[in-house]
mmCIF file of C-alpha atoms in Angstrom:
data_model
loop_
_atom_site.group_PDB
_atom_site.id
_atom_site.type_symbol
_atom_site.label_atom_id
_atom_site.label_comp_id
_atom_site.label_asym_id
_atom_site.label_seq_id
_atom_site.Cartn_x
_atom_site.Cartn_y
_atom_site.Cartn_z
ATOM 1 C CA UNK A 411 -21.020 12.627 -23.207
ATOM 2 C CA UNK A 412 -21.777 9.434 -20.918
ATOM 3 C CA UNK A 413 -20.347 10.300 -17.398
ATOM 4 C CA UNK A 414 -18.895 6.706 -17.228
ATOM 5 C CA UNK A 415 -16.285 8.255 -19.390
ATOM 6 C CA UNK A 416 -15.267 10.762 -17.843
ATOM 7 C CA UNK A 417 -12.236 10.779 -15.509
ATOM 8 C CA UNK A 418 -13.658 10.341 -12.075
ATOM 9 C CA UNK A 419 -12.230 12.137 -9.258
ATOM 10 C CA UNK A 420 -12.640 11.787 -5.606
ATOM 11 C CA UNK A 421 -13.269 15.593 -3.674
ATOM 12 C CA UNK A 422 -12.829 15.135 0.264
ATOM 13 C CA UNK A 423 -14.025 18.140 2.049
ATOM 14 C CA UNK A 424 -16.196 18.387 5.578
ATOM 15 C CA UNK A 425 -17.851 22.001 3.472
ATOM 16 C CA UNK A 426 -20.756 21.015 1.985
ATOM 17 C CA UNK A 427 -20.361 24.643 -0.021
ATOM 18 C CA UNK A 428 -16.915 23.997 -0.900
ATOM 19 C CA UNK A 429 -17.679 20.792 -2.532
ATOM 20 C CA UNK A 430 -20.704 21.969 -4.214
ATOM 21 C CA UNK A 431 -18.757 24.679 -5.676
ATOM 22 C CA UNK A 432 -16.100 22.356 -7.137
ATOM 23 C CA UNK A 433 -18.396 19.923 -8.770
ATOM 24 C CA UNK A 434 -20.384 22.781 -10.743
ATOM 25 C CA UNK A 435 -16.903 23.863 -11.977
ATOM 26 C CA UNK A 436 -15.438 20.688 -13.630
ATOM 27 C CA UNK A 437 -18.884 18.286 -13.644
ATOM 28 C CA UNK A 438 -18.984 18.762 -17.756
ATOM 29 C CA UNK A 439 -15.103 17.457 -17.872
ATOM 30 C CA UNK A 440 -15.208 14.939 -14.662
ATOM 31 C CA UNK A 441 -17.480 12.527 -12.766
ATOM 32 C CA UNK A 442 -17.191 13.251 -9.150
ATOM 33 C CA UNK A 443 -17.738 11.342 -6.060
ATOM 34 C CA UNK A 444 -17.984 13.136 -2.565
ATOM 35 C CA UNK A 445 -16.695 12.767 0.597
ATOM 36 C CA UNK A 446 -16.906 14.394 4.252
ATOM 37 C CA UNK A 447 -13.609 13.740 5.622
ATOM 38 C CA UNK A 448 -10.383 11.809 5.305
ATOM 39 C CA UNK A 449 -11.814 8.352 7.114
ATOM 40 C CA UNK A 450 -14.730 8.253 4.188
ATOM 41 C CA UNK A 451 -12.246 9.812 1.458
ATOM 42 C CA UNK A 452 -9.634 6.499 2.056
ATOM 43 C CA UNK A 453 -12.492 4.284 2.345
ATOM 44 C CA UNK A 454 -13.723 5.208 -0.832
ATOM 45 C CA UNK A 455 -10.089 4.329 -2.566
ATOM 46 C CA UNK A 456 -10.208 1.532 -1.232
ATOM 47 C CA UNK A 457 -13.505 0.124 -2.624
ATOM 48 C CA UNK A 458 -13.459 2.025 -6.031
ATOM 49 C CA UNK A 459 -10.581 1.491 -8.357
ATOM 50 C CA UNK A 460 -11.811 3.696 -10.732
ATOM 51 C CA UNK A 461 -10.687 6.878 -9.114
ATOM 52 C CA UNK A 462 -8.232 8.895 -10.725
ATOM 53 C CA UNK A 463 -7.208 11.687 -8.409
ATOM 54 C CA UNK A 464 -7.877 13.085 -5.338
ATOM 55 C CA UNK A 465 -8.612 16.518 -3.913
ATOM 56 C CA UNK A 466 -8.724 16.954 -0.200
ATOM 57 C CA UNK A 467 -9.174 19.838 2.511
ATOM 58 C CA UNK A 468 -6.848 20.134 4.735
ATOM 59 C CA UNK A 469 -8.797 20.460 7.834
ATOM 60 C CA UNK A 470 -11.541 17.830 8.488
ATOM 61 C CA UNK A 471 -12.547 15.769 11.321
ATOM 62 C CA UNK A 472 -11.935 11.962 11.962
ATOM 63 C CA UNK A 473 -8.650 12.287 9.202
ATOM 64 C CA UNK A 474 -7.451 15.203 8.093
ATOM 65 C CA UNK A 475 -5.721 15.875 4.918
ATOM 66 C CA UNK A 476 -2.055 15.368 5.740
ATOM 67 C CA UNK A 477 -3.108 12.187 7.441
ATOM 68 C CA UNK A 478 -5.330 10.716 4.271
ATOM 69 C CA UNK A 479 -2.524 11.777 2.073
ATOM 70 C CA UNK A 480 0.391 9.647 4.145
ATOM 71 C CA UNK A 481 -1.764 6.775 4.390
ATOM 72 C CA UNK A 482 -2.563 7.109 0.396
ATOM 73 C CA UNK A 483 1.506 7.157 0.053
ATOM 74 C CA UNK A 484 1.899 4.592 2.631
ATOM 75 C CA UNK A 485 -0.883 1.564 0.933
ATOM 76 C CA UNK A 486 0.794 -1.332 -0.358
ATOM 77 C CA UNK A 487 -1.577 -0.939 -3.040
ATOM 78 C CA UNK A 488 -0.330 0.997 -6.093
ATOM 79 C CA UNK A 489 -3.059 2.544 -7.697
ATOM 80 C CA UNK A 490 -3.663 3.923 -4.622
ATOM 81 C CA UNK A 491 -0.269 4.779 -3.293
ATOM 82 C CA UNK A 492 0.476 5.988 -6.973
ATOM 83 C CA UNK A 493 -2.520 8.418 -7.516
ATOM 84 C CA UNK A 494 -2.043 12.004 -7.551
ATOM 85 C CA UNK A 495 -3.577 14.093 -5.181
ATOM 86 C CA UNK A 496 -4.454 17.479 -4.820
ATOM 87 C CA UNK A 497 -4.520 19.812 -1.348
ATOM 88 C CA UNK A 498 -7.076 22.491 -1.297
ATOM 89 C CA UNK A 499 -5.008 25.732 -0.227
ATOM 90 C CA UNK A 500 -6.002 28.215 1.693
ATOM 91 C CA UNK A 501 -4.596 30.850 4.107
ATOM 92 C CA UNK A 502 -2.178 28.072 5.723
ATOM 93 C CA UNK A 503 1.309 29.502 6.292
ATOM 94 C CA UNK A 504 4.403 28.228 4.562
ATOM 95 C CA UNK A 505 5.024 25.546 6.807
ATOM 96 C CA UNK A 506 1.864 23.641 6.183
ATOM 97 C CA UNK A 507 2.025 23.783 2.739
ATOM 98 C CA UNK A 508 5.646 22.143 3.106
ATOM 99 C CA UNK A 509 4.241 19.479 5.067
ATOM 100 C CA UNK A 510 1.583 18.773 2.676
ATOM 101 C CA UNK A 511 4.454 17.999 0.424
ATOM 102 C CA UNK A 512 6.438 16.014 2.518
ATOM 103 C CA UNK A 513 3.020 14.033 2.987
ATOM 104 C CA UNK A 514 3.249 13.517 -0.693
ATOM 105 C CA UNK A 515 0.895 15.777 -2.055
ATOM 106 C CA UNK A 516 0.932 16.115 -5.907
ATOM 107 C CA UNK A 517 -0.112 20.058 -6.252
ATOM 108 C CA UNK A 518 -2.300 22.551 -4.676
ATOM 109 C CA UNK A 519 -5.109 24.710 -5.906
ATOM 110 C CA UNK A 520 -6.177 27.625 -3.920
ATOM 111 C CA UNK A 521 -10.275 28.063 -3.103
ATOM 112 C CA UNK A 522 -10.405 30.946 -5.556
ATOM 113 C CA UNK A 523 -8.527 29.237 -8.574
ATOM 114 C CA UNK A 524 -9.866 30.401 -11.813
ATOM 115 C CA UNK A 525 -12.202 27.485 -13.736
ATOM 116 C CA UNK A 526 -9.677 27.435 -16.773
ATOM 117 C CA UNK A 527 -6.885 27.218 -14.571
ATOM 118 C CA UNK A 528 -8.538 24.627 -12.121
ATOM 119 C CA UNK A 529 -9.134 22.649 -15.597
ATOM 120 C CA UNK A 530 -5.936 22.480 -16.658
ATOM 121 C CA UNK A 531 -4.142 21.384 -14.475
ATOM 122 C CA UNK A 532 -6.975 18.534 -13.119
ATOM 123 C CA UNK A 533 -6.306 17.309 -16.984
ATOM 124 C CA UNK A 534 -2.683 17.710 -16.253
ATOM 125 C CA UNK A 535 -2.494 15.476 -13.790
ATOM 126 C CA UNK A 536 -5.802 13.243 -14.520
ATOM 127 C CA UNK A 537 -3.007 11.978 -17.719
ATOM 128 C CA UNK A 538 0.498 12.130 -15.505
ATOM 129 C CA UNK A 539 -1.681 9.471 -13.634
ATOM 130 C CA UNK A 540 -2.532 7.026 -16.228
ATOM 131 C CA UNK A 541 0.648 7.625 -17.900
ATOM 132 C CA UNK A 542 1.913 6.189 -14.554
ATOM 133 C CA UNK A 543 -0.978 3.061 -14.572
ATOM 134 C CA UNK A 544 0.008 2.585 -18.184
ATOM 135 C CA UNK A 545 3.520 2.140 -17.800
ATOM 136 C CA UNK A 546 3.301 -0.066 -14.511
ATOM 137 C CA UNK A 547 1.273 -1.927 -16.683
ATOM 138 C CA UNK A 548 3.878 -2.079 -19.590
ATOM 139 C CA UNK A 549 6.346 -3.281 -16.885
ATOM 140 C CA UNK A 550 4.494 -5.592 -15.744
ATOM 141 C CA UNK A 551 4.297 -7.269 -18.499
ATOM 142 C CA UNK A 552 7.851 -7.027 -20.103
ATOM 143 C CA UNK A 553 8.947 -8.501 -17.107
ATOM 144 C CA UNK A 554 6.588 -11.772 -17.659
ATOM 145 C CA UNK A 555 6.435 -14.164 -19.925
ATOM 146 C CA UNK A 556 2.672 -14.502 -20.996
ATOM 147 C CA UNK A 557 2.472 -18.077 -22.109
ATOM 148 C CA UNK A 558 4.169 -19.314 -18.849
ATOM 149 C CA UNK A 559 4.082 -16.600 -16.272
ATOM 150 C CA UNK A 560 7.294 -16.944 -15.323
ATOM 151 C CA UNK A 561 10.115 -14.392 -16.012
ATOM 152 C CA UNK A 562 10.744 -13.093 -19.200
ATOM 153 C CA UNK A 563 14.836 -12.929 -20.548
ATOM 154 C CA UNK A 564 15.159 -9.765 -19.958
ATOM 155 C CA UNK A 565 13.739 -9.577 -16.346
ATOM 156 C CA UNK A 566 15.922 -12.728 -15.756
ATOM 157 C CA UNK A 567 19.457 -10.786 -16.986
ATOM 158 C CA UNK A 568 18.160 -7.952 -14.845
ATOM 159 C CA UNK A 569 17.603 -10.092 -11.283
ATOM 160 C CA UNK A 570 20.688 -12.422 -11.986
ATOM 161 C CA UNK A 571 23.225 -8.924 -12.380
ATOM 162 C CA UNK A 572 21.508 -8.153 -8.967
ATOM 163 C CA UNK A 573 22.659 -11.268 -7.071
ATOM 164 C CA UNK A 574 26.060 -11.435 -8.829
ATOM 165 C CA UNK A 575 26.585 -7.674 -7.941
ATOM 166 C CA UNK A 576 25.663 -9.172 -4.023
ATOM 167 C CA UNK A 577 27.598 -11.882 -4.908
ATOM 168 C CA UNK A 578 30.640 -10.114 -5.658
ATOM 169 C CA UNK A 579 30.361 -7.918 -2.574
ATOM 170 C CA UNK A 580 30.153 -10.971 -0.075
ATOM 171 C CA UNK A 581 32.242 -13.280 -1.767
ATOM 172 C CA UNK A 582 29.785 -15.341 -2.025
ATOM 173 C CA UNK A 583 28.474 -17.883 -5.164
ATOM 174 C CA UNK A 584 25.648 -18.081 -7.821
ATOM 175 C CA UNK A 585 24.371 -20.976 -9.713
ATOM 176 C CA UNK A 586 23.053 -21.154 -13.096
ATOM 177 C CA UNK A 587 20.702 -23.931 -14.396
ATOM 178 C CA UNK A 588 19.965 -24.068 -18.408
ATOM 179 C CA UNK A 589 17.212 -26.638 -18.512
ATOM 180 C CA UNK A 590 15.591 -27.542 -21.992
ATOM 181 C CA UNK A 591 12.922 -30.028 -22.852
ATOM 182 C CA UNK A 592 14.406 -33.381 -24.426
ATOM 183 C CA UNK A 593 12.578 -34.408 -27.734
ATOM 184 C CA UNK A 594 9.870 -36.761 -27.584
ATOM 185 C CA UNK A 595 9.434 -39.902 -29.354
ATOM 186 C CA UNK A 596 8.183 -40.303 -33.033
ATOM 187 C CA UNK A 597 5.703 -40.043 -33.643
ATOM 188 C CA UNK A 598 4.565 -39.192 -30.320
ATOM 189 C CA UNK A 599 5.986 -35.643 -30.619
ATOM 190 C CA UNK A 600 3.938 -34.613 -33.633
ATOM 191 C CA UNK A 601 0.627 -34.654 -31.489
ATOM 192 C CA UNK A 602 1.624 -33.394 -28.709
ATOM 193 C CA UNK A 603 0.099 -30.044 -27.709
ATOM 194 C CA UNK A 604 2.816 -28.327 -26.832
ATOM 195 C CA UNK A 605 2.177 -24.939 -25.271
ATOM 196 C CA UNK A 606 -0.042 -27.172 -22.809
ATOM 197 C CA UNK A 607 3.240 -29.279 -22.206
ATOM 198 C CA UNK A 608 5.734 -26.092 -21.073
ATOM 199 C CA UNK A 609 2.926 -24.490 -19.173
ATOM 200 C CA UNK A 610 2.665 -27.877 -16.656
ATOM 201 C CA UNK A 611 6.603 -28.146 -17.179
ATOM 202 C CA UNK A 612 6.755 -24.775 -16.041
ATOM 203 C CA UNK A 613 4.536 -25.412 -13.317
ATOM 204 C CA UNK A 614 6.639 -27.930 -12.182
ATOM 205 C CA UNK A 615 9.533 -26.331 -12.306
ATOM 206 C CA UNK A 616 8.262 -23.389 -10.304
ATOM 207 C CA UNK A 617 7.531 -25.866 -7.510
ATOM 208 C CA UNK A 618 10.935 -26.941 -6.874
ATOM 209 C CA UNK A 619 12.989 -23.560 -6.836
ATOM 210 C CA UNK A 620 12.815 -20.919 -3.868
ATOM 211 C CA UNK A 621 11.570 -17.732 -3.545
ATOM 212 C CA UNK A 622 14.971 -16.429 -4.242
ATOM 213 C CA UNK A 623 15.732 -17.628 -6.928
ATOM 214 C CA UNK A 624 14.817 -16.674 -10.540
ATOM 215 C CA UNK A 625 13.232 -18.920 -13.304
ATOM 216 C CA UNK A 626 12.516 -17.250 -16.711
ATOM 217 C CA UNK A 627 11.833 -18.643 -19.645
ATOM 218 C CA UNK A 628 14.549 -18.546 -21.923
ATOM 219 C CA UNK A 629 13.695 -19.510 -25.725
ATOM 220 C CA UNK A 630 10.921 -21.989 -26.682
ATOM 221 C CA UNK A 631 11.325 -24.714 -24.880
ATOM 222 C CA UNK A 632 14.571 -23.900 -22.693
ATOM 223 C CA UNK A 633 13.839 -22.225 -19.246
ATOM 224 C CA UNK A 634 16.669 -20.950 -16.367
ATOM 225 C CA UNK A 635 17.186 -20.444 -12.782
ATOM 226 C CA UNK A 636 19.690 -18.360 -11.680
ATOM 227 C CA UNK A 637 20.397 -19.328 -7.871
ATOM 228 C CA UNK A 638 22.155 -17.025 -5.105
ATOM 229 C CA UNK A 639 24.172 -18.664 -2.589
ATOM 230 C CA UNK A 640 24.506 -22.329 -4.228
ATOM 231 C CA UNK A 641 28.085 -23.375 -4.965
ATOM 232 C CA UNK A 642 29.593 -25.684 -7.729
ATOM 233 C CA UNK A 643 28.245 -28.518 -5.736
ATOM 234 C CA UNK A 644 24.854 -27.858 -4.530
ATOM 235 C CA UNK A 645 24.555 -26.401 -7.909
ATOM 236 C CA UNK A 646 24.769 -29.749 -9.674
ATOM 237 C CA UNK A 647 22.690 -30.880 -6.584
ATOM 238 C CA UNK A 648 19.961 -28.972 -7.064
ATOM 239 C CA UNK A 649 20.112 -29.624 -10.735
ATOM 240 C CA UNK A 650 19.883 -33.227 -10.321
ATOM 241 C CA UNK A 651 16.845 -32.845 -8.270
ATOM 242 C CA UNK A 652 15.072 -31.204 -11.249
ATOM 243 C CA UNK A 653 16.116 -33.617 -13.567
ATOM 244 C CA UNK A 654 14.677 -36.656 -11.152
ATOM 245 C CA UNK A 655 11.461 -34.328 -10.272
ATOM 246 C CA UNK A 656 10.809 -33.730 -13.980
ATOM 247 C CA UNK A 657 11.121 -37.373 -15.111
ATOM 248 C CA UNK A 658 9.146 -38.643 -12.090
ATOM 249 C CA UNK A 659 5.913 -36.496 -13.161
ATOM 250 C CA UNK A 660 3.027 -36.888 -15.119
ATOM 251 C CA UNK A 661 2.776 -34.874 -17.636
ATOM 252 C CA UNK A 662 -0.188 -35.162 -20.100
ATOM 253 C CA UNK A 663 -1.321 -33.761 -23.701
ATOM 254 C CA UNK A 664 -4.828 -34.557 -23.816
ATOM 255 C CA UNK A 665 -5.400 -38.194 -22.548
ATOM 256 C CA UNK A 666 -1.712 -39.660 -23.320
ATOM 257 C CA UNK A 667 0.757 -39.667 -20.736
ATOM 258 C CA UNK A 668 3.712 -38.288 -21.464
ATOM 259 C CA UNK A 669 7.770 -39.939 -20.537
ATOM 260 C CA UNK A 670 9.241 -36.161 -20.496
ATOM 261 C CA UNK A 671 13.121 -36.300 -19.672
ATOM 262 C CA UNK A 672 15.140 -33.170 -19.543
ATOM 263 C CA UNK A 673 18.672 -32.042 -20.342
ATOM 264 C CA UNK A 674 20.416 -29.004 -17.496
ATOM 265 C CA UNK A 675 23.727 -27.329 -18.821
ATOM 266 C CA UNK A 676 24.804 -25.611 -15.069
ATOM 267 C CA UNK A 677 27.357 -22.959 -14.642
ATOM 268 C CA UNK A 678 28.299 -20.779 -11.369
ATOM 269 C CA UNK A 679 30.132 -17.824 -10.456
ATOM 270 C CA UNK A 680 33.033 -17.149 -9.591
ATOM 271 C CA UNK A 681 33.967 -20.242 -11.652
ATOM 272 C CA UNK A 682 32.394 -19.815 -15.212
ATOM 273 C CA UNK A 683 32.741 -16.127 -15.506
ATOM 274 C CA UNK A 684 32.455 -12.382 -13.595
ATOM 275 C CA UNK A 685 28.631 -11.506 -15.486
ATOM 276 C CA UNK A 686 25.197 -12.875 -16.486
ATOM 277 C CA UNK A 687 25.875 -13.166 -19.545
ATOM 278 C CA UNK A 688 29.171 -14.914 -19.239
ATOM 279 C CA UNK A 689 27.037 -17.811 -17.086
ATOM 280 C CA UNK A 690 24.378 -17.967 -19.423
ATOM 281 C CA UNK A 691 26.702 -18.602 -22.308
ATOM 282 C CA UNK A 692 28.683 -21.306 -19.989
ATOM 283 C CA UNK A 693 25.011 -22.801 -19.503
ATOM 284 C CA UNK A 694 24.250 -22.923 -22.922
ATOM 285 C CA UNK A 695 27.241 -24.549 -24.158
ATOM 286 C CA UNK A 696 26.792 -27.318 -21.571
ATOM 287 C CA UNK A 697 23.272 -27.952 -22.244
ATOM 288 C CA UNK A 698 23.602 -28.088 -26.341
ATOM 289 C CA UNK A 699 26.944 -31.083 -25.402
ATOM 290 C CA UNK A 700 24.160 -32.826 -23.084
ATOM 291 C CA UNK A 701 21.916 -32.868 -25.305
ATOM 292 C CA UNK A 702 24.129 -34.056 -28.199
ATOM 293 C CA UNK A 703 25.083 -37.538 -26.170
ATOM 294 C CA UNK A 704 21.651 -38.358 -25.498
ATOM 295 C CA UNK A 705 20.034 -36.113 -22.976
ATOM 296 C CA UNK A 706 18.420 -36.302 -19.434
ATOM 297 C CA UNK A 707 21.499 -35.278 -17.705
ATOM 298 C CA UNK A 708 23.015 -32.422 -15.854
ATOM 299 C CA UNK A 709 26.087 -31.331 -17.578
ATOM 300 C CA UNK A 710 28.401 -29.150 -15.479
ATOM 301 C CA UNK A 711 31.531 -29.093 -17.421
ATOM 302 C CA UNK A 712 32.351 -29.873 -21.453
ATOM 303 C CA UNK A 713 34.246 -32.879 -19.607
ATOM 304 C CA UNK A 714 31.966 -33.793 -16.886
ATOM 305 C CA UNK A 715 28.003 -35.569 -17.245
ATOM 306 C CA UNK A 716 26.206 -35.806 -13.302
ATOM 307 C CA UNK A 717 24.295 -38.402 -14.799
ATOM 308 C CA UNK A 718 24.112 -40.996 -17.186
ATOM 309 C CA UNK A 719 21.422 -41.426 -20.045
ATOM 310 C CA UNK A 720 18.915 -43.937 -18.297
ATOM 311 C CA UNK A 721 18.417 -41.393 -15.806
ATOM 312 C CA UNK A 722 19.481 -43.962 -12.915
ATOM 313 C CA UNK A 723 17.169 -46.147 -10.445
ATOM 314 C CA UNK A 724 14.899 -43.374 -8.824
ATOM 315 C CA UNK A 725 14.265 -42.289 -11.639
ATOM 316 C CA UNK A 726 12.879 -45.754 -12.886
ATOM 317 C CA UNK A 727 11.021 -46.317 -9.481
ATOM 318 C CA UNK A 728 9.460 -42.928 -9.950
ATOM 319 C CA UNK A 729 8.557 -43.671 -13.223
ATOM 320 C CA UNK A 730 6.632 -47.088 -12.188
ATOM 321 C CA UNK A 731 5.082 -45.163 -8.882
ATOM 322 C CA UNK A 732 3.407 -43.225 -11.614
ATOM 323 C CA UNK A 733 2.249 -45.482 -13.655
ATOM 324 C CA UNK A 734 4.484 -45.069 -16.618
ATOM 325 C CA UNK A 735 6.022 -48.519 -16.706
ATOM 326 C CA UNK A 736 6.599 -48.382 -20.353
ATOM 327 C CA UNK A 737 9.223 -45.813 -19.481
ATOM 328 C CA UNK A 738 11.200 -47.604 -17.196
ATOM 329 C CA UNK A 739 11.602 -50.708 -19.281
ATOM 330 C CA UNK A 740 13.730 -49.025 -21.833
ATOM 331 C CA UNK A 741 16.861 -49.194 -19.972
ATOM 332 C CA UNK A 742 16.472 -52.447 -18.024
ATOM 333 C CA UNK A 743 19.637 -53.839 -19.173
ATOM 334 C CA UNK A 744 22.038 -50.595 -17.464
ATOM 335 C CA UNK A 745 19.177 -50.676 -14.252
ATOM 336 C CA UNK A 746 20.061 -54.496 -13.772
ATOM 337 C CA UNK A 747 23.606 -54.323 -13.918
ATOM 338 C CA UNK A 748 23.009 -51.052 -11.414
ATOM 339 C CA UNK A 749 21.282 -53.127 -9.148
ATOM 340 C CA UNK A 750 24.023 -56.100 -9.028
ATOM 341 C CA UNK A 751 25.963 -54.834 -6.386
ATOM 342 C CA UNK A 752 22.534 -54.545 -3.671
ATOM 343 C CA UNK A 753 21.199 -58.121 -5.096
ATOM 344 C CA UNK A 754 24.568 -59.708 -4.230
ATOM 345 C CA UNK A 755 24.648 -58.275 -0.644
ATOM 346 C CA UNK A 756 20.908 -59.529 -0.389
ATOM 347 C CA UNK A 757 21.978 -63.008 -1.261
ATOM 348 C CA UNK A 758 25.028 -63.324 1.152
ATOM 349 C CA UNK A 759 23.011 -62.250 3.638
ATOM 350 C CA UNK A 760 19.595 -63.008 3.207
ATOM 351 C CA UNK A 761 19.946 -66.150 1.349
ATOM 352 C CA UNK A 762 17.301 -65.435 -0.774
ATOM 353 C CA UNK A 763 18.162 -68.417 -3.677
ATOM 354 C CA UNK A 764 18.864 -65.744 -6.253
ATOM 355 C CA UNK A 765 20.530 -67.409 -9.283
ATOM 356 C CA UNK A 766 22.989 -64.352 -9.844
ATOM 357 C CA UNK A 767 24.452 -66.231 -12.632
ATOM 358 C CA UNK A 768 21.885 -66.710 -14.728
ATOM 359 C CA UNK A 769 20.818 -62.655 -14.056
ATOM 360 C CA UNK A 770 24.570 -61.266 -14.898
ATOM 361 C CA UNK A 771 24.411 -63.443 -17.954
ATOM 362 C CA UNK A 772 21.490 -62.511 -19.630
ATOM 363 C CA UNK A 773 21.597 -58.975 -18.410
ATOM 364 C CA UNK A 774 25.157 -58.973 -20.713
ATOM 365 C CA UNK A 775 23.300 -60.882 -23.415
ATOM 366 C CA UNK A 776 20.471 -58.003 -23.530
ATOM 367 C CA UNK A 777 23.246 -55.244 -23.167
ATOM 368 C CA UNK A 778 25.647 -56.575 -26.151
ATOM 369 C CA UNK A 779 22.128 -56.661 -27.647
ATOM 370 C CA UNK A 780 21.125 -53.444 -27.561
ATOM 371 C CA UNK A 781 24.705 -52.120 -28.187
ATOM 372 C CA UNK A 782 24.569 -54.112 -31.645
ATOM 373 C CA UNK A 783 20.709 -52.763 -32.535
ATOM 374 C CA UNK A 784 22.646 -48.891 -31.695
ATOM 375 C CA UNK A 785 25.594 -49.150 -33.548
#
């Protein structure tokens, strides 16, 4: 059998004999690398991820064994901190075999341990190990969402009872943000590629939210951030910045730009309800009545829209700063009327010859225009 599939085990001992008489033992069953003492034994871990387990002396110069095992226990990384280890017993007294443990020691073998015995339990714990890698592994990835990277559902119902259960402690407030893709244009939206479109919307949205906060994806094309410490208001805030950040970017599907507008149903607790999934259902509801009315908005109660349809004048102006002018001229007739107020105070006081007039007129003539061409 090829020794590059065997388990490989790392034996730390300053004995030459000891070692030597180890290795002739388990060689057919394990591939072993050597070390003299504990210094050598955690660089070794450190450079070699294919190690397995560890058996160490307890006595040994530079680092002995109870100090290689705490700093094993102690390394921020986990297949080192995680891997079992074994202390080579010999006639130590009670106490030092109880500090071993406290160390974090796995198990202990004596020097005169039967080969069968030795074995079995190397085996033993050669398998508890990657039962351990495997499952970190597993969790790893139930917990992320592969297309996206983000959170999956489940990891997101799973953070978001963890800041309500804060929350509830110290009175304090969590905000919910459903946020779903609004459908493209025919028949743009038939060639768009779309997993390439959520994985830079995704990107995106990762940008704007803080390290405290959690953003899953939630079905297909509907992502959500659950938010500790927002209220009602900076909530709907914070949502609103989303919606502006999404429809000011660039998003492409192979060389067409892309005019990608998004709908946000919010909800918060204490408000919408005492439990994740009590939000998420408020957040859901709000975001399927945005959507129905036309999209791009923040919706934060069945009676209340942040926004209105056109998305509003930074969105426009971010639209044009990126190029997308197309975009911005589809609601010129709502951005005019928007902008009577400011052109009015630039006239009175600026004297700029505007003919006002003339603009409110045939911004009313394009409006009852595009009313008739809707209804």
């Amino acid at each position: 059998m090829s020794t590059s599939r065997l388990p490989r085990i790392l034996i730390v001992d300053d004995s030459r004999i000891v070692r030597a008489t180890i290795i002739k033992r388990i060689r057919d069953r394990f591939d072993v690398r050597e070390e003299v003492d504990g210094e050598a034994g955690w660089e070794a871990l450190l450079i070699d991820p294919t190690l397995q387990l560890v058996i160490t002396d307890h006595t040994m110069p530079r680092l002995d064994g109870y100090g290689l095992i705490e700093r094993i226990r102690g390394s921020r990384v986990g297949r080192i901190r995680d891997i079992p280890v074994i202390m080579i017993s010999g006639d130590e007294d009670e106490a030092s075999r109880q500090r071993a443990k406290d160390a974090g020691a796995t198990d202990f073998i004596a020097k005169g341990t039967g080969t069968a015995e030795l074995l079995s339990r190397l085996d033993t714990l050669v398998r508890l190990g990657q039962s351990h890698v495997e499952l970190e592994q597993a969790r790893a990835v139930a917990i992320t969402d592969t297309a996206t990277g983000l959170l999956t559902a489940a990891a997101l119902r799973h953070q978001g009872e963890q800041m309500l259960s804060h929350a509830r402690r110290q009175h304090g407030h969590v905000g919910l943000l459903m946020i779903a893709l609004d459908a493209l244009p025919e028949p743009v939206g038939d060639d768009v590629d779309r997993p390439e479109l959520l994985t830079c919307f995704a990107r995106t949205l990762g940008g704007m939210v803080r390290r405290e906060d959690a953003l899953a994806r939630w079905q297909d094309d509907a992502f959500v951030v659950i938010t500790p410490g927002l209220d009602a208001r900076q909530t709907c805030l914070f949502g609103e910045r989303l919606r502006h950040a999404v429809a000011g970017s660039n998003f492409q599907s192979g060389a067409r730009a892309l005019d990608v507008t998004v709908s946000i149903g919010m909800a918060c607790f204490p408000e919408d309800g005492d439990g994740c999934e009590a939000l998420l259902a408020a957040g859901s509801k709000r975001l399927t009545e945005g959507q129905a009315v036309g999209g791009n908005r923040v919706c934060s109660t069945a009676l209340e829209v942040s926004a209105p349809a056109h998305g509003g004048i930074d969105t426009a102006l971010a639209q044009l700063a990126a190029g997308r002018e197309q975009a911005a001229t589809r609601n010129l007739p709502e951005l005019g009327r928007a902008l009577l107020p400011l052109l009015r105070l630039m006239e009175r006081d600026l004297g700029l010859g505007l003919p006002l007039a003339e603009i409110e007129r045939k911004l009313a003539a394009a409006n009852d225009g595009k009313q008739s061409s809707i209804n």
